[in-house]
Amino acid sequence: MQNTFDYIVVGAGSAGCVLANRLSAGGKYSVCLVEAGPRDRSPFIHIPFGIIGLIREGRHNWGYYTEPEPHLKNRRLYWPRGKTWGGSSSINAMVYIRGNPADYDDWAANGCEGWSWNDLLPVFRSLENNETWRDSLLHGNAGELNVAEVREINPLSKTFIEAGREVGYHVNEDFNGVRQDGVGYYQVTQKNGLRFSSAKAFLYPALSRSNLTVESDAVVTRVVVEDGVARGVEIRQDDQTRTIGCRKEVILCGGAINSPQILLLSGIGPATELDALGIPVVQDSPGVGKNLQDHLDITVMINESSKKS
């Protein structure tokens, strides 16, 4: 193997940037962060309105589609996923939402030890620098991830919230507060009016560390497993295939689509499906690639010129 590190983190997205930062802190371990896409140099990434140019653009976006959905008249739904430093945090709408405490408690009650709301709240607070909610039990002000209010609010948004108030809906000032229902303005992962991705928050501060190596435009084709132990990853970069070695752990942070895909390509997954594809079975794990649930995004657009006509 040409290069060997203590840890290999696959995917420089929302999670991978955090892990690269934390594992390389202190200089004890060598870390290689492998990202399939390019560095986040595009101005579309950093300007919030640039999401319009990224949502269908291919260089920084995998541009996936689902299989035909039987309950949606067999339509295939568009499924954007980030492919650059920061991952989907570099192409998303920047809405800062942690999730519902009851969901975390349900995970913990069903065997996911350490994932209850009380376990995770200190972690959320430690990662966050909230410009609005200072000295709060639910928010942090010393973390790397900047959270801010939207600077320019569409007048129609104000009208929408006022309409909700008039019909009796709760006006929520903090969707990451004590309750999450109601109408209100989201907070966003921005700073000084610009996108503040996971790369900006966690990867940039670590780039000067000599024990951190970042490989961009490098697609991981499989995890190299020897005697049941992950020993490295095989990557495709600049039209060449090479292997990066690992002394301790390979950590997959490719997201809900790419991490299972890499496992399957590595021979870790349902044996019958792997056999059918001619992939040697390393570990029969029926759950890999199963039970994924995602939310639908519905957008209503009105063309003002056609409305007048």
PDB file of C-alpha atoms in Angstrom, residues 81-276:
ATOM      1  CA  ARG A  81     -26.522  14.767  -2.556  1.00  0.00           C
ATOM      2  CA  GLY A  82     -23.412  16.886  -2.073  1.00  0.00           C
ATOM      3  CA  LYS A  83     -20.141  15.865  -3.749  1.00  0.00           C
ATOM      4  CA  THR A  84     -17.578  18.365  -2.496  1.00  0.00           C
ATOM      5  CA  TRP A  85     -15.931  19.487   0.732  1.00  0.00           C
ATOM      6  CA  GLY A  86     -18.818  19.874   3.162  1.00  0.00           C
ATOM      7  CA  GLY A  87     -20.951  17.313   1.321  1.00  0.00           C
ATOM      8  CA  SER A  88     -24.653  18.088   1.379  1.00  0.00           C
ATOM      9  CA  SER A  89     -24.022  20.895   3.888  1.00  0.00           C
ATOM     10  CA  SER A  90     -22.429  22.729   0.933  1.00  0.00           C
ATOM     11  CA  ILE A  91     -25.460  22.476  -1.367  1.00  0.00           C
ATOM     12  CA  ASN A  92     -28.468  22.327   0.990  1.00  0.00           C
ATOM     13  CA  ALA A  93     -30.894  25.059   2.095  1.00  0.00           C
ATOM     14  CA  MET A  94     -28.881  25.641   5.312  1.00  0.00           C
ATOM     15  CA  VAL A  95     -31.866  25.097   7.651  1.00  0.00           C
ATOM     16  CA  TYR A  96     -30.629  24.279  11.165  1.00  0.00           C
ATOM     17  CA  ILE A  97     -32.851  21.547  12.649  1.00  0.00           C
ATOM     18  CA  ARG A  98     -31.597  18.989  15.169  1.00  0.00           C
ATOM     19  CA  GLY A  99     -34.474  16.536  15.139  1.00  0.00           C
ATOM     20  CA  ASN A 100     -37.135  15.687  17.681  1.00  0.00           C
ATOM     21  CA  PRO A 101     -36.061  14.587  21.185  1.00  0.00           C
ATOM     22  CA  ALA A 102     -38.667  11.807  21.185  1.00  0.00           C
ATOM     23  CA  ASP A 103     -37.019  10.205  18.155  1.00  0.00           C
ATOM     24  CA  TYR A 104     -33.638  10.029  19.880  1.00  0.00           C
ATOM     25  CA  ASP A 105     -35.217   8.598  23.022  1.00  0.00           C
ATOM     26  CA  ASP A 106     -36.976   5.983  20.895  1.00  0.00           C
ATOM     27  CA  TRP A 107     -33.641   4.951  19.346  1.00  0.00           C
ATOM     28  CA  ALA A 108     -32.092   4.609  22.793  1.00  0.00           C
ATOM     29  CA  ALA A 109     -35.060   2.595  24.055  1.00  0.00           C
ATOM     30  CA  ASN A 110     -34.601   0.186  21.145  1.00  0.00           C
ATOM     31  CA  GLY A 111     -30.962  -0.592  21.739  1.00  0.00           C
ATOM     32  CA  CYS A 112     -29.003   2.440  20.493  1.00  0.00           C
ATOM     33  CA  GLU A 113     -27.176   3.107  23.730  1.00  0.00           C
ATOM     34  CA  GLY A 114     -25.854   6.644  24.008  1.00  0.00           C
ATOM     35  CA  TRP A 115     -28.345   8.107  21.529  1.00  0.00           C
ATOM     36  CA  SER A 116     -30.996   9.464  23.906  1.00  0.00           C
ATOM     37  CA  TRP A 117     -31.837  13.159  23.880  1.00  0.00           C
ATOM     38  CA  ASN A 118     -30.077  13.707  27.215  1.00  0.00           C
ATOM     39  CA  ASP A 119     -26.971  12.002  25.800  1.00  0.00           C
ATOM     40  CA  LEU A 120     -26.938  14.092  22.624  1.00  0.00           C
ATOM     41  CA  LEU A 121     -27.919  17.537  23.904  1.00  0.00           C
ATOM     42  CA  PRO A 122     -24.442  18.242  25.371  1.00  0.00           C
ATOM     43  CA  VAL A 123     -22.948  17.220  22.011  1.00  0.00           C
ATOM     44  CA  PHE A 124     -25.268  19.532  20.079  1.00  0.00           C
ATOM     45  CA  ARG A 125     -24.413  22.390  22.426  1.00  0.00           C
ATOM     46  CA  SER A 126     -20.668  21.742  22.152  1.00  0.00           C
ATOM     47  CA  LEU A 127     -20.768  21.928  18.336  1.00  0.00           C
ATOM     48  CA  GLU A 128     -22.890  25.065  18.080  1.00  0.00           C
ATOM     49  CA  ASN A 129     -22.179  28.790  18.125  1.00  0.00           C
ATOM     50  CA  ASN A 130     -25.652  30.295  18.154  1.00  0.00           C
ATOM     51  CA  GLU A 131     -25.677  34.026  17.481  1.00  0.00           C
ATOM     52  CA  THR A 132     -29.196  34.494  18.886  1.00  0.00           C
ATOM     53  CA  TRP A 133     -29.727  32.185  21.842  1.00  0.00           C
ATOM     54  CA  ARG A 134     -26.968  33.150  24.271  1.00  0.00           C
ATOM     55  CA  ASP A 135     -26.688  31.689  27.793  1.00  0.00           C
ATOM     56  CA  SER A 136     -29.253  29.034  26.911  1.00  0.00           C
ATOM     57  CA  LEU A 137     -29.640  25.532  28.318  1.00  0.00           C
ATOM     58  CA  LEU A 138     -30.516  24.269  24.835  1.00  0.00           C
ATOM     59  CA  HIS A 139     -27.927  26.117  22.742  1.00  0.00           C
ATOM     60  CA  GLY A 140     -24.179  26.520  22.728  1.00  0.00           C
ATOM     61  CA  ASN A 141     -21.994  29.520  21.978  1.00  0.00           C
ATOM     62  CA  ALA A 142     -18.486  28.042  21.961  1.00  0.00           C
ATOM     63  CA  GLY A 143     -18.712  25.478  19.148  1.00  0.00           C
ATOM     64  CA  GLU A 144     -17.419  25.635  15.596  1.00  0.00           C
ATOM     65  CA  LEU A 145     -20.746  25.544  13.715  1.00  0.00           C
ATOM     66  CA  ASN A 146     -22.163  29.053  13.340  1.00  0.00           C
ATOM     67  CA  VAL A 147     -25.955  29.361  13.528  1.00  0.00           C
ATOM     68  CA  ALA A 148     -27.643  32.638  12.611  1.00  0.00           C
ATOM     69  CA  GLU A 149     -30.910  34.309  11.693  1.00  0.00           C
ATOM     70  CA  VAL A 150     -31.811  34.824   8.038  1.00  0.00           C
ATOM     71  CA  ARG A 151     -30.709  38.350   7.171  1.00  0.00           C
ATOM     72  CA  GLU A 152     -33.302  39.223   4.536  1.00  0.00           C
ATOM     73  CA  ILE A 153     -36.794  37.840   5.025  1.00  0.00           C
ATOM     74  CA  ASN A 154     -39.284  37.701   2.179  1.00  0.00           C
ATOM     75  CA  PRO A 155     -42.354  39.861   2.991  1.00  0.00           C
ATOM     76  CA  LEU A 156     -44.564  36.906   2.045  1.00  0.00           C
ATOM     77  CA  SER A 157     -42.959  34.892   4.852  1.00  0.00           C
ATOM     78  CA  LYS A 158     -44.012  37.538   7.350  1.00  0.00           C
ATOM     79  CA  THR A 159     -47.543  37.473   5.938  1.00  0.00           C
ATOM     80  CA  PHE A 160     -47.613  33.660   6.160  1.00  0.00           C
ATOM     81  CA  ILE A 161     -46.606  33.677   9.826  1.00  0.00           C
ATOM     82  CA  GLU A 162     -49.122  36.368  10.678  1.00  0.00           C
ATOM     83  CA  ALA A 163     -51.839  34.327   8.947  1.00  0.00           C
ATOM     84  CA  GLY A 164     -50.832  31.312  11.050  1.00  0.00           C
ATOM     85  CA  ARG A 165     -51.088  33.415  14.193  1.00  0.00           C
ATOM     86  CA  GLU A 166     -54.551  34.623  13.219  1.00  0.00           C
ATOM     87  CA  VAL A 167     -55.921  31.086  12.801  1.00  0.00           C
ATOM     88  CA  GLY A 168     -54.461  29.950  16.126  1.00  0.00           C
ATOM     89  CA  TYR A 169     -51.140  28.287  15.325  1.00  0.00           C
ATOM     90  CA  HIS A 170     -48.292  28.641  17.786  1.00  0.00           C
ATOM     91  CA  VAL A 171     -45.687  31.154  16.608  1.00  0.00           C
ATOM     92  CA  ASN A 172     -42.404  29.414  17.314  1.00  0.00           C
ATOM     93  CA  GLU A 173     -39.314  31.556  17.882  1.00  0.00           C
ATOM     94  CA  ASP A 174     -36.962  28.564  18.137  1.00  0.00           C
ATOM     95  CA  PHE A 175     -37.567  25.293  16.304  1.00  0.00           C
ATOM     96  CA  ASN A 176     -34.692  23.773  18.300  1.00  0.00           C
ATOM     97  CA  GLY A 177     -36.225  24.928  21.572  1.00  0.00           C
ATOM     98  CA  VAL A 178     -38.646  23.317  24.004  1.00  0.00           C
ATOM     99  CA  ARG A 179     -41.233  22.667  21.273  1.00  0.00           C
ATOM    100  CA  GLN A 180     -41.010  22.207  17.519  1.00  0.00           C
ATOM    101  CA  ASP A 181     -44.550  22.726  16.280  1.00  0.00           C
ATOM    102  CA  GLY A 182     -45.960  25.965  14.929  1.00  0.00           C
ATOM    103  CA  VAL A 183     -44.951  28.579  12.379  1.00  0.00           C
ATOM    104  CA  GLY A 184     -41.854  30.742  12.429  1.00  0.00           C
ATOM    105  CA  TYR A 185     -38.490  31.509  10.865  1.00  0.00           C
ATOM    106  CA  TYR A 186     -35.783  28.859  10.665  1.00  0.00           C
ATOM    107  CA  GLN A 187     -32.294  29.526  11.851  1.00  0.00           C
ATOM    108  CA  VAL A 188     -29.608  28.780   9.292  1.00  0.00           C
ATOM    109  CA  THR A 189     -25.995  27.610   9.173  1.00  0.00           C
ATOM    110  CA  GLN A 190     -24.621  30.916   7.939  1.00  0.00           C
ATOM    111  CA  LYS A 191     -22.112  33.524   9.076  1.00  0.00           C
ATOM    112  CA  ASN A 192     -22.030  37.135   7.910  1.00  0.00           C
ATOM    113  CA  GLY A 193     -24.621  36.280   5.288  1.00  0.00           C
ATOM    114  CA  LEU A 194     -22.621  33.417   3.760  1.00  0.00           C
ATOM    115  CA  ARG A 195     -23.073  29.645   3.944  1.00  0.00           C
ATOM    116  CA  PHE A 196     -21.232  28.061   6.872  1.00  0.00           C
ATOM    117  CA  SER A 197     -20.836  24.435   5.842  1.00  0.00           C
ATOM    118  CA  SER A 198     -19.345  21.584   7.832  1.00  0.00           C
ATOM    119  CA  ALA A 199     -16.145  22.102   5.834  1.00  0.00           C
ATOM    120  CA  LYS A 200     -15.892  25.738   6.905  1.00  0.00           C
ATOM    121  CA  ALA A 201     -16.717  24.903  10.507  1.00  0.00           C
ATOM    122  CA  PHE A 202     -14.568  21.824  11.076  1.00  0.00           C
ATOM    123  CA  LEU A 203     -12.258  21.036   8.150  1.00  0.00           C
ATOM    124  CA  TYR A 204     -10.759  24.444   7.404  1.00  0.00           C
ATOM    125  CA  PRO A 205      -9.402  24.917  10.970  1.00  0.00           C
ATOM    126  CA  ALA A 206      -7.641  21.524  10.723  1.00  0.00           C
ATOM    127  CA  LEU A 207      -5.973  21.943   7.321  1.00  0.00           C
ATOM    128  CA  SER A 208      -2.745  23.252   8.799  1.00  0.00           C
ATOM    129  CA  ARG A 209      -2.193  20.055  10.795  1.00  0.00           C
ATOM    130  CA  SER A 210       0.649  17.959   9.399  1.00  0.00           C
ATOM    131  CA  ASN A 211      -1.087  14.725  10.445  1.00  0.00           C
ATOM    132  CA  LEU A 212      -4.171  15.381   8.261  1.00  0.00           C
ATOM    133  CA  THR A 213      -4.197  14.533   4.539  1.00  0.00           C
ATOM    134  CA  VAL A 214      -7.170  15.348   2.301  1.00  0.00           C
ATOM    135  CA  GLU A 215      -7.625  13.471  -0.984  1.00  0.00           C
ATOM    136  CA  SER A 216     -10.136  15.226  -3.268  1.00  0.00           C
ATOM    137  CA  ASP A 217     -11.717  13.915  -6.491  1.00  0.00           C
ATOM    138  CA  ALA A 218     -11.039  10.420  -5.151  1.00  0.00           C
ATOM    139  CA  VAL A 219     -13.869   7.881  -5.399  1.00  0.00           C
ATOM    140  CA  VAL A 220     -13.663   4.979  -2.972  1.00  0.00           C
ATOM    141  CA  THR A 221     -14.457   1.780  -4.849  1.00  0.00           C
ATOM    142  CA  ARG A 222     -14.227  -0.606  -1.912  1.00  0.00           C
ATOM    143  CA  VAL A 223     -12.915  -1.195   1.592  1.00  0.00           C
ATOM    144  CA  VAL A 224      -9.965  -3.574   1.588  1.00  0.00           C
ATOM    145  CA  VAL A 225     -10.753  -6.335   4.099  1.00  0.00           C
ATOM    146  CA  GLU A 226      -8.176  -8.927   5.134  1.00  0.00           C
ATOM    147  CA  ASP A 227      -8.985 -11.676   7.640  1.00  0.00           C
ATOM    148  CA  GLY A 228     -12.164  -9.871   8.658  1.00  0.00           C
ATOM    149  CA  VAL A 229     -10.383  -6.565   9.365  1.00  0.00           C
ATOM    150  CA  ALA A 230     -10.556  -3.351   7.321  1.00  0.00           C
ATOM    151  CA  ARG A 231      -6.992  -2.660   6.206  1.00  0.00           C
ATOM    152  CA  GLY A 232      -7.570   0.262   3.869  1.00  0.00           C
ATOM    153  CA  VAL A 233      -9.569   1.537   0.915  1.00  0.00           C
ATOM    154  CA  GLU A 234      -9.216   1.306  -2.831  1.00  0.00           C
ATOM    155  CA  ILE A 235      -9.708   4.637  -4.600  1.00  0.00           C
ATOM    156  CA  ARG A 236     -10.067   5.830  -8.187  1.00  0.00           C
ATOM    157  CA  GLN A 237      -8.328   9.166  -8.745  1.00  0.00           C
ATOM    158  CA  ASP A 238      -6.980  10.817 -11.916  1.00  0.00           C
ATOM    159  CA  ASP A 239      -7.986   7.725 -13.915  1.00  0.00           C
ATOM    160  CA  GLN A 240      -5.780   5.544 -11.740  1.00  0.00           C
ATOM    161  CA  THR A 241      -6.607   3.002  -9.056  1.00  0.00           C
ATOM    162  CA  ARG A 242      -4.554   2.804  -5.886  1.00  0.00           C
ATOM    163  CA  THR A 243      -4.888   1.629  -2.308  1.00  0.00           C
ATOM    164  CA  ILE A 244      -4.555   3.640   0.903  1.00  0.00           C
ATOM    165  CA  GLY A 245      -3.658   1.617   3.980  1.00  0.00           C
ATOM    166  CA  CYS A 246      -5.032   1.881   7.486  1.00  0.00           C
ATOM    167  CA  ARG A 247      -3.631   0.825  10.868  1.00  0.00           C
ATOM    168  CA  LYS A 248      -6.700   1.400  13.044  1.00  0.00           C
ATOM    169  CA  GLU A 249     -10.097   2.105  11.443  1.00  0.00           C
ATOM    170  CA  VAL A 250     -11.835   2.895   8.186  1.00  0.00           C
ATOM    171  CA  ILE A 251     -14.808   5.145   8.949  1.00  0.00           C
ATOM    172  CA  LEU A 252     -17.503   5.515   6.295  1.00  0.00           C
ATOM    173  CA  CYS A 253     -19.136   8.950   6.229  1.00  0.00           C
ATOM    174  CA  GLY A 254     -20.538   8.842   2.717  1.00  0.00           C
ATOM    175  CA  GLY A 255     -24.116   9.448   3.805  1.00  0.00           C
ATOM    176  CA  ALA A 256     -27.276   7.392   3.605  1.00  0.00           C
ATOM    177  CA  ILE A 257     -26.664   6.358  -0.016  1.00  0.00           C
ATOM    178  CA  ASN A 258     -22.922   6.127  -0.540  1.00  0.00           C
ATOM    179  CA  SER A 259     -21.909   4.439   2.717  1.00  0.00           C
ATOM    180  CA  PRO A 260     -24.161   1.399   2.109  1.00  0.00           C
ATOM    181  CA  GLN A 261     -23.025   1.372  -1.524  1.00  0.00           C
ATOM    182  CA  ILE A 262     -19.366   1.163  -0.484  1.00  0.00           C
ATOM    183  CA  LEU A 263     -20.168  -1.630   1.979  1.00  0.00           C
ATOM    184  CA  LEU A 264     -21.953  -3.586  -0.738  1.00  0.00           C
ATOM    185  CA  LEU A 265     -19.097  -3.101  -3.201  1.00  0.00           C
ATOM    186  CA  SER A 266     -16.783  -4.363  -0.449  1.00  0.00           C
ATOM    187  CA  GLY A 267     -18.753  -7.591  -0.062  1.00  0.00           C
ATOM    188  CA  ILE A 268     -20.569  -6.558   3.107  1.00  0.00           C
ATOM    189  CA  GLY A 269     -24.323  -6.919   2.755  1.00  0.00           C
ATOM    190  CA  PRO A 270     -27.084  -9.429   1.875  1.00  0.00           C
ATOM    191  CA  ALA A 271     -25.233 -12.518   0.601  1.00  0.00           C
ATOM    192  CA  THR A 272     -27.893 -13.494  -1.943  1.00  0.00           C
ATOM    193  CA  GLU A 273     -27.823 -10.040  -3.571  1.00  0.00           C
ATOM    194  CA  LEU A 274     -24.030  -9.898  -3.601  1.00  0.00           C
ATOM    195  CA  ASP A 275     -23.831 -13.383  -5.141  1.00  0.00           C
ATOM    196  CA  ALA A 276     -26.244 -12.354  -7.886  1.00  0.00           C
TER     197      ALA A 276
END
